[in-house]
Short mmCIF file of N, CA and C in Angstrom, two decimals:
data_model
loop_
_atom_site.label_atom_id
_atom_site.label_comp_id
_atom_site.label_asym_id
_atom_site.label_seq_id
_atom_site.Cartn_x
_atom_site.Cartn_y
_atom_site.Cartn_z
N MET A 1 50.18 -22.76 72.70
CA MET A 1 50.03 -21.63 73.59
C MET A 1 50.70 -20.41 72.95
N THR A 2 50.00 -19.31 72.90
CA THR A 2 50.54 -18.09 72.31
C THR A 2 51.06 -17.16 73.40
N THR A 3 52.03 -16.37 73.02
CA THR A 3 52.57 -15.40 73.97
C THR A 3 52.15 -14.01 73.55
N ARG A 4 51.95 -13.17 74.53
CA ARG A 4 51.57 -11.78 74.25
C ARG A 4 52.82 -10.95 74.04
N PRO A 5 52.78 -10.00 73.13
CA PRO A 5 53.96 -9.15 72.85
C PRO A 5 54.12 -8.03 73.87
N VAL A 6 54.12 -8.38 75.14
CA VAL A 6 54.23 -7.37 76.20
C VAL A 6 55.56 -6.62 76.09
N ARG A 7 56.63 -7.32 75.85
CA ARG A 7 57.96 -6.71 75.80
C ARG A 7 58.09 -5.69 74.67
N THR A 8 57.38 -5.90 73.58
CA THR A 8 57.53 -4.98 72.45
C THR A 8 56.81 -3.65 72.71
N ARG A 9 55.76 -3.64 73.48
CA ARG A 9 55.04 -2.40 73.75
C ARG A 9 55.61 -1.64 74.93
N ARG A 10 56.11 -2.33 75.91
CA ARG A 10 56.54 -1.70 77.15
C ARG A 10 57.68 -0.69 76.99
N PRO A 11 58.76 -1.01 76.27
CA PRO A 11 59.83 -0.02 76.14
C PRO A 11 59.36 1.28 75.51
N ARG A 12 58.47 1.19 74.54
CA ARG A 12 57.96 2.40 73.90
C ARG A 12 57.21 3.26 74.90
N ALA A 13 56.35 2.65 75.71
CA ALA A 13 55.62 3.39 76.73
C ALA A 13 56.59 3.94 77.77
N SER A 14 57.63 3.19 78.09
CA SER A 14 58.61 3.65 79.06
C SER A 14 59.33 4.90 78.56
N TRP A 15 59.78 4.88 77.32
CA TRP A 15 60.49 6.02 76.79
C TRP A 15 59.59 7.25 76.73
N TRP A 16 58.36 7.07 76.34
CA TRP A 16 57.43 8.18 76.27
C TRP A 16 57.22 8.79 77.65
N ALA A 17 57.02 7.95 78.65
CA ALA A 17 56.81 8.43 80.01
C ALA A 17 58.06 9.10 80.55
N LEU A 18 59.23 8.57 80.23
CA LEU A 18 60.48 9.19 80.68
C LEU A 18 60.65 10.58 80.07
N VAL A 19 60.33 10.71 78.80
CA VAL A 19 60.43 12.01 78.13
C VAL A 19 59.48 13.01 78.80
N VAL A 20 58.26 12.57 79.11
CA VAL A 20 57.31 13.45 79.80
C VAL A 20 57.87 13.88 81.15
N ASP A 21 58.40 12.92 81.91
CA ASP A 21 58.95 13.25 83.23
C ASP A 21 60.11 14.24 83.12
N LEU A 22 61.03 13.99 82.20
CA LEU A 22 62.16 14.90 82.03
C LEU A 22 61.70 16.29 81.61
N ALA A 23 60.73 16.35 80.72
CA ALA A 23 60.20 17.64 80.29
C ALA A 23 59.55 18.38 81.45
N LEU A 24 58.86 17.66 82.31
CA LEU A 24 58.20 18.31 83.45
C LEU A 24 59.21 18.78 84.49
N VAL A 25 60.30 18.04 84.67
CA VAL A 25 61.37 18.52 85.56
C VAL A 25 61.97 19.80 84.98
N LEU A 26 62.16 19.83 83.68
CA LEU A 26 62.69 21.03 83.04
C LEU A 26 61.72 22.20 83.19
N VAL A 27 60.43 21.95 83.04
CA VAL A 27 59.42 23.01 83.24
C VAL A 27 59.52 23.54 84.67
N PHE A 28 59.63 22.64 85.65
CA PHE A 28 59.78 23.02 87.06
C PHE A 28 60.99 23.94 87.22
N VAL A 29 62.12 23.57 86.64
CA VAL A 29 63.35 24.36 86.76
C VAL A 29 63.18 25.72 86.09
N LEU A 30 62.61 25.74 84.90
CA LEU A 30 62.44 27.01 84.18
C LEU A 30 61.50 27.95 84.92
N ILE A 31 60.42 27.43 85.46
CA ILE A 31 59.49 28.26 86.23
C ILE A 31 60.19 28.78 87.49
N GLY A 32 60.92 27.90 88.17
CA GLY A 32 61.61 28.31 89.38
C GLY A 32 62.65 29.38 89.12
N ARG A 33 63.47 29.17 88.11
CA ARG A 33 64.51 30.16 87.80
C ARG A 33 63.88 31.49 87.37
N SER A 34 62.83 31.40 86.58
CA SER A 34 62.16 32.61 86.12
C SER A 34 61.52 33.37 87.29
N SER A 35 60.89 32.64 88.20
CA SER A 35 60.21 33.31 89.32
C SER A 35 61.20 33.93 90.30
N HIS A 36 62.45 33.49 90.27
CA HIS A 36 63.48 34.07 91.13
C HIS A 36 64.40 35.02 90.35
N ALA A 37 63.97 35.40 89.17
CA ALA A 37 64.70 36.34 88.31
C ALA A 37 66.12 35.86 88.02
N GLU A 38 66.29 34.54 87.90
CA GLU A 38 67.57 33.98 87.52
C GLU A 38 67.60 33.82 86.00
N ALA A 39 68.77 33.97 85.44
CA ALA A 39 68.92 33.88 83.99
C ALA A 39 68.53 32.49 83.50
N LEU A 40 67.97 32.43 82.32
CA LEU A 40 67.60 31.16 81.71
C LEU A 40 68.67 30.70 80.73
N ASP A 41 69.92 31.06 81.02
CA ASP A 41 71.02 30.63 80.16
C ASP A 41 71.21 29.12 80.29
N PRO A 42 71.72 28.48 79.25
CA PRO A 42 71.84 27.01 79.27
C PRO A 42 72.64 26.46 80.45
N LEU A 43 73.75 27.08 80.81
CA LEU A 43 74.56 26.58 81.92
C LEU A 43 73.81 26.69 83.24
N GLY A 44 73.14 27.78 83.46
CA GLY A 44 72.36 27.96 84.69
C GLY A 44 71.23 26.96 84.78
N VAL A 45 70.53 26.75 83.67
CA VAL A 45 69.43 25.78 83.64
C VAL A 45 69.97 24.37 83.89
N LEU A 46 71.09 24.04 83.27
CA LEU A 46 71.69 22.72 83.47
C LEU A 46 72.13 22.53 84.92
N THR A 47 72.73 23.56 85.51
CA THR A 47 73.17 23.49 86.90
C THR A 47 72.01 23.23 87.84
N THR A 48 70.88 23.85 87.57
CA THR A 48 69.71 23.66 88.41
C THR A 48 69.02 22.33 88.13
N THR A 49 69.07 21.88 86.89
CA THR A 49 68.33 20.68 86.48
C THR A 49 69.00 19.38 86.90
N TRP A 50 70.32 19.29 86.80
CA TRP A 50 70.98 17.99 86.93
C TRP A 50 70.67 17.25 88.23
N PRO A 51 70.60 17.91 89.39
CA PRO A 51 70.32 17.11 90.60
C PRO A 51 68.95 16.43 90.53
N PHE A 52 67.97 17.13 89.99
CA PHE A 52 66.63 16.56 89.90
C PHE A 52 66.54 15.51 88.79
N ALA A 53 67.30 15.70 87.73
CA ALA A 53 67.34 14.69 86.66
C ALA A 53 67.96 13.39 87.18
N VAL A 54 69.01 13.51 87.99
CA VAL A 54 69.62 12.32 88.59
C VAL A 54 68.61 11.63 89.51
N GLY A 55 67.91 12.41 90.32
CA GLY A 55 66.88 11.84 91.20
C GLY A 55 65.79 11.14 90.41
N LEU A 56 65.42 11.73 89.29
CA LEU A 56 64.42 11.13 88.41
C LEU A 56 64.90 9.78 87.88
N VAL A 57 66.15 9.73 87.45
CA VAL A 57 66.71 8.48 86.93
C VAL A 57 66.77 7.41 88.02
N VAL A 58 67.12 7.80 89.23
CA VAL A 58 67.13 6.85 90.35
C VAL A 58 65.73 6.29 90.58
N GLY A 59 64.73 7.15 90.55
CA GLY A 59 63.35 6.70 90.70
C GLY A 59 62.93 5.77 89.59
N TRP A 60 63.30 6.12 88.37
CA TRP A 60 62.97 5.28 87.23
C TRP A 60 63.63 3.91 87.33
N ALA A 61 64.89 3.89 87.76
CA ALA A 61 65.60 2.62 87.92
C ALA A 61 64.88 1.75 88.96
N SER A 62 64.40 2.37 90.01
CA SER A 62 63.67 1.63 91.04
C SER A 62 62.38 1.04 90.48
N VAL A 63 61.64 1.85 89.75
CA VAL A 63 60.37 1.41 89.18
C VAL A 63 60.58 0.28 88.18
N LEU A 64 61.55 0.45 87.30
CA LEU A 64 61.82 -0.59 86.31
C LEU A 64 62.36 -1.84 86.99
N GLY A 65 63.12 -1.65 88.06
CA GLY A 65 63.68 -2.79 88.78
C GLY A 65 62.63 -3.70 89.39
N VAL A 66 61.52 -3.12 89.83
CA VAL A 66 60.45 -3.95 90.39
C VAL A 66 59.41 -4.34 89.34
N GLY A 67 59.57 -3.81 88.13
CA GLY A 67 58.69 -4.20 87.03
C GLY A 67 57.34 -3.51 86.99
N TRP A 68 57.21 -2.38 87.66
CA TRP A 68 55.95 -1.64 87.62
C TRP A 68 55.82 -0.88 86.30
N PRO A 69 54.60 -0.70 85.82
CA PRO A 69 54.40 0.13 84.63
C PRO A 69 54.83 1.57 84.94
N PRO A 70 55.77 2.12 84.20
CA PRO A 70 56.30 3.44 84.55
C PRO A 70 55.30 4.58 84.40
N ALA A 71 54.24 4.38 83.65
CA ALA A 71 53.25 5.44 83.49
C ALA A 71 52.13 5.33 84.52
N GLY A 72 52.23 4.38 85.44
CA GLY A 72 51.20 4.22 86.46
C GLY A 72 51.41 5.15 87.64
N PRO A 73 50.34 5.42 88.39
CA PRO A 73 50.45 6.33 89.53
C PRO A 73 51.37 5.82 90.64
N ARG A 74 51.42 4.52 90.85
CA ARG A 74 52.32 3.96 91.87
C ARG A 74 53.77 4.26 91.50
N ALA A 75 54.10 4.11 90.24
CA ALA A 75 55.44 4.46 89.76
C ALA A 75 55.67 5.96 89.91
N GLY A 76 54.66 6.75 89.65
CA GLY A 76 54.77 8.19 89.79
C GLY A 76 55.14 8.61 91.20
N LEU A 77 54.58 7.92 92.19
CA LEU A 77 54.92 8.23 93.58
C LEU A 77 56.40 7.97 93.85
N VAL A 78 56.90 6.85 93.37
CA VAL A 78 58.32 6.51 93.57
C VAL A 78 59.22 7.51 92.85
N VAL A 79 58.89 7.81 91.60
CA VAL A 79 59.68 8.76 90.81
C VAL A 79 59.65 10.13 91.48
N TRP A 80 58.50 10.55 91.96
CA TRP A 80 58.36 11.85 92.61
C TRP A 80 59.24 11.94 93.86
N VAL A 81 59.09 10.98 94.75
CA VAL A 81 59.85 11.02 96.01
C VAL A 81 61.35 10.97 95.72
N SER A 82 61.75 10.11 94.82
CA SER A 82 63.17 10.00 94.48
C SER A 82 63.69 11.30 93.87
N THR A 83 62.92 11.89 92.99
CA THR A 83 63.34 13.13 92.34
C THR A 83 63.55 14.23 93.38
N VAL A 84 62.62 14.34 94.32
CA VAL A 84 62.72 15.37 95.34
C VAL A 84 63.87 15.09 96.31
N VAL A 85 63.90 13.89 96.87
CA VAL A 85 64.90 13.58 97.90
C VAL A 85 66.32 13.61 97.33
N VAL A 86 66.53 12.88 96.26
CA VAL A 86 67.87 12.84 95.66
C VAL A 86 68.24 14.22 95.11
N GLY A 87 67.30 14.89 94.47
CA GLY A 87 67.56 16.22 93.93
C GLY A 87 67.98 17.22 94.99
N VAL A 88 67.27 17.25 96.10
CA VAL A 88 67.60 18.18 97.18
C VAL A 88 68.95 17.81 97.81
N LEU A 89 69.18 16.53 98.04
CA LEU A 89 70.46 16.10 98.61
C LEU A 89 71.64 16.45 97.70
N LEU A 90 71.46 16.25 96.40
CA LEU A 90 72.53 16.60 95.46
C LEU A 90 72.74 18.11 95.36
N ARG A 91 71.69 18.87 95.50
CA ARG A 91 71.84 20.33 95.53
C ARG A 91 72.69 20.74 96.73
N VAL A 92 72.39 20.15 97.87
CA VAL A 92 73.17 20.46 99.08
C VAL A 92 74.63 20.03 98.88
N ALA A 93 74.83 18.80 98.39
CA ALA A 93 76.19 18.27 98.21
C ALA A 93 77.00 19.09 97.21
N SER A 94 76.32 19.69 96.24
CA SER A 94 77.04 20.46 95.21
C SER A 94 77.15 21.94 95.55
N GLY A 95 76.72 22.30 96.75
CA GLY A 95 76.86 23.69 97.18
C GLY A 95 75.77 24.62 96.71
N GLN A 96 74.73 24.08 96.12
CA GLN A 96 73.59 24.91 95.72
C GLN A 96 72.70 25.08 96.95
N GLY A 97 72.25 26.26 97.16
CA GLY A 97 71.48 26.55 98.37
C GLY A 97 70.09 25.97 98.36
N ILE A 98 69.62 25.67 99.55
CA ILE A 98 68.22 25.29 99.73
C ILE A 98 67.70 25.96 101.00
N GLU A 99 66.45 26.25 100.98
CA GLU A 99 65.72 26.77 102.14
C GLU A 99 64.57 25.80 102.39
N PRO A 100 64.08 25.75 103.62
CA PRO A 100 62.93 24.86 103.89
C PRO A 100 61.75 25.12 102.95
N SER A 101 61.50 26.39 102.65
CA SER A 101 60.38 26.71 101.74
C SER A 101 60.64 26.15 100.34
N PHE A 102 61.91 26.14 99.92
CA PHE A 102 62.25 25.58 98.61
C PHE A 102 61.92 24.09 98.58
N VAL A 103 62.24 23.38 99.65
CA VAL A 103 61.96 21.94 99.71
C VAL A 103 60.46 21.69 99.64
N VAL A 104 59.68 22.49 100.35
CA VAL A 104 58.23 22.32 100.34
C VAL A 104 57.67 22.59 98.95
N VAL A 105 58.07 23.71 98.36
CA VAL A 105 57.58 24.05 97.02
C VAL A 105 58.01 22.99 96.01
N THR A 106 59.25 22.53 96.11
CA THR A 106 59.75 21.50 95.22
C THR A 106 58.92 20.24 95.33
N ALA A 107 58.65 19.82 96.56
CA ALA A 107 57.87 18.59 96.77
C ALA A 107 56.45 18.74 96.21
N VAL A 108 55.82 19.86 96.46
CA VAL A 108 54.45 20.05 95.99
C VAL A 108 54.39 20.14 94.47
N VAL A 109 55.23 20.98 93.89
CA VAL A 109 55.18 21.18 92.43
C VAL A 109 55.55 19.90 91.69
N LEU A 110 56.64 19.25 92.09
CA LEU A 110 57.01 18.02 91.41
C LEU A 110 55.99 16.91 91.65
N GLY A 111 55.35 16.90 92.81
CA GLY A 111 54.29 15.92 93.05
C GLY A 111 53.13 16.11 92.10
N VAL A 112 52.71 17.35 91.97
CA VAL A 112 51.61 17.64 91.05
C VAL A 112 51.99 17.26 89.62
N LEU A 113 53.21 17.60 89.23
CA LEU A 113 53.63 17.32 87.85
C LEU A 113 53.86 15.83 87.59
N LEU A 114 54.67 15.18 88.43
CA LEU A 114 55.09 13.81 88.14
C LEU A 114 54.02 12.76 88.46
N VAL A 115 53.20 13.02 89.45
CA VAL A 115 52.11 12.10 89.76
C VAL A 115 50.85 12.53 89.00
N GLY A 116 50.68 13.84 88.89
CA GLY A 116 49.47 14.37 88.27
C GLY A 116 49.24 13.92 86.85
N TRP A 117 50.28 13.96 86.02
CA TRP A 117 50.07 13.57 84.62
C TRP A 117 49.68 12.11 84.51
N ARG A 118 50.21 11.29 85.42
CA ARG A 118 49.87 9.86 85.39
C ARG A 118 48.41 9.64 85.79
N LEU A 119 47.95 10.39 86.77
CA LEU A 119 46.55 10.27 87.18
C LEU A 119 45.61 10.72 86.05
N VAL A 120 45.95 11.83 85.42
CA VAL A 120 45.13 12.32 84.31
C VAL A 120 45.14 11.31 83.16
N ALA A 121 46.31 10.79 82.82
CA ALA A 121 46.40 9.80 81.75
C ALA A 121 45.58 8.56 82.08
N GLY A 122 45.62 8.12 83.33
CA GLY A 122 44.83 6.96 83.75
C GLY A 122 43.34 7.22 83.63
N LEU A 123 42.90 8.40 84.03
CA LEU A 123 41.48 8.75 83.92
C LEU A 123 41.04 8.84 82.47
N VAL A 124 41.86 9.45 81.64
CA VAL A 124 41.54 9.55 80.21
C VAL A 124 41.48 8.16 79.59
N GLY A 125 42.44 7.31 79.95
CA GLY A 125 42.45 5.94 79.43
C GLY A 125 41.21 5.16 79.85
N ARG A 126 40.81 5.31 81.09
CA ARG A 126 39.59 4.61 81.56
C ARG A 126 38.36 5.16 80.86
N ARG A 127 38.32 6.45 80.70
CA ARG A 127 37.15 7.08 80.04
C ARG A 127 37.05 6.61 78.60
N ARG A 128 38.18 6.56 77.90
CA ARG A 128 38.19 6.08 76.51
C ARG A 128 37.79 4.60 76.45
N GLY A 129 38.30 3.84 77.40
CA GLY A 129 37.98 2.41 77.45
C GLY A 129 36.51 2.16 77.71
N SER A 130 35.91 2.96 78.60
CA SER A 130 34.48 2.76 78.89
C SER A 130 33.62 3.29 77.76
N GLY A 131 34.13 4.27 77.01
CA GLY A 131 33.38 4.80 75.88
C GLY A 131 33.30 3.82 74.73
N ARG A 132 34.32 2.99 74.59
CA ARG A 132 34.35 2.02 73.49
C ARG A 132 33.37 0.88 73.74
N SER A 133 33.20 0.53 75.00
CA SER A 133 32.32 -0.61 75.28
C SER A 133 30.87 -0.21 75.38
N ALA A 134 30.59 1.09 75.43
CA ALA A 134 29.20 1.53 75.56
C ALA A 134 28.46 1.48 74.25
#
């Protein structure tokens, strides 16, 4: 009986997906700071980013804990909700302001980014897969 090298491929895909997620959270922060005329200095960007990065890591830990493929849309939903909820709670706990409109915009933008790339990647993967068999 042969075994499939599932473990050797999975960490690579996980790291790639994590890098994409972190980059998209950073894009969200940079767009937000820029649209509010806040400086894009490293300390300011880090101050705004860390709560959402922690939320992202919590979501990732949850996804990996249940063994879901991290680049899948189901994982994206968990990562998205965790990033928003934990990120907003940590902003409040750290004295960073939030408004209801901020929470709505945060949820929508991060949903589009964190779930959206996974949906697009899934569609592209299916399209490539069906093109090979045709």
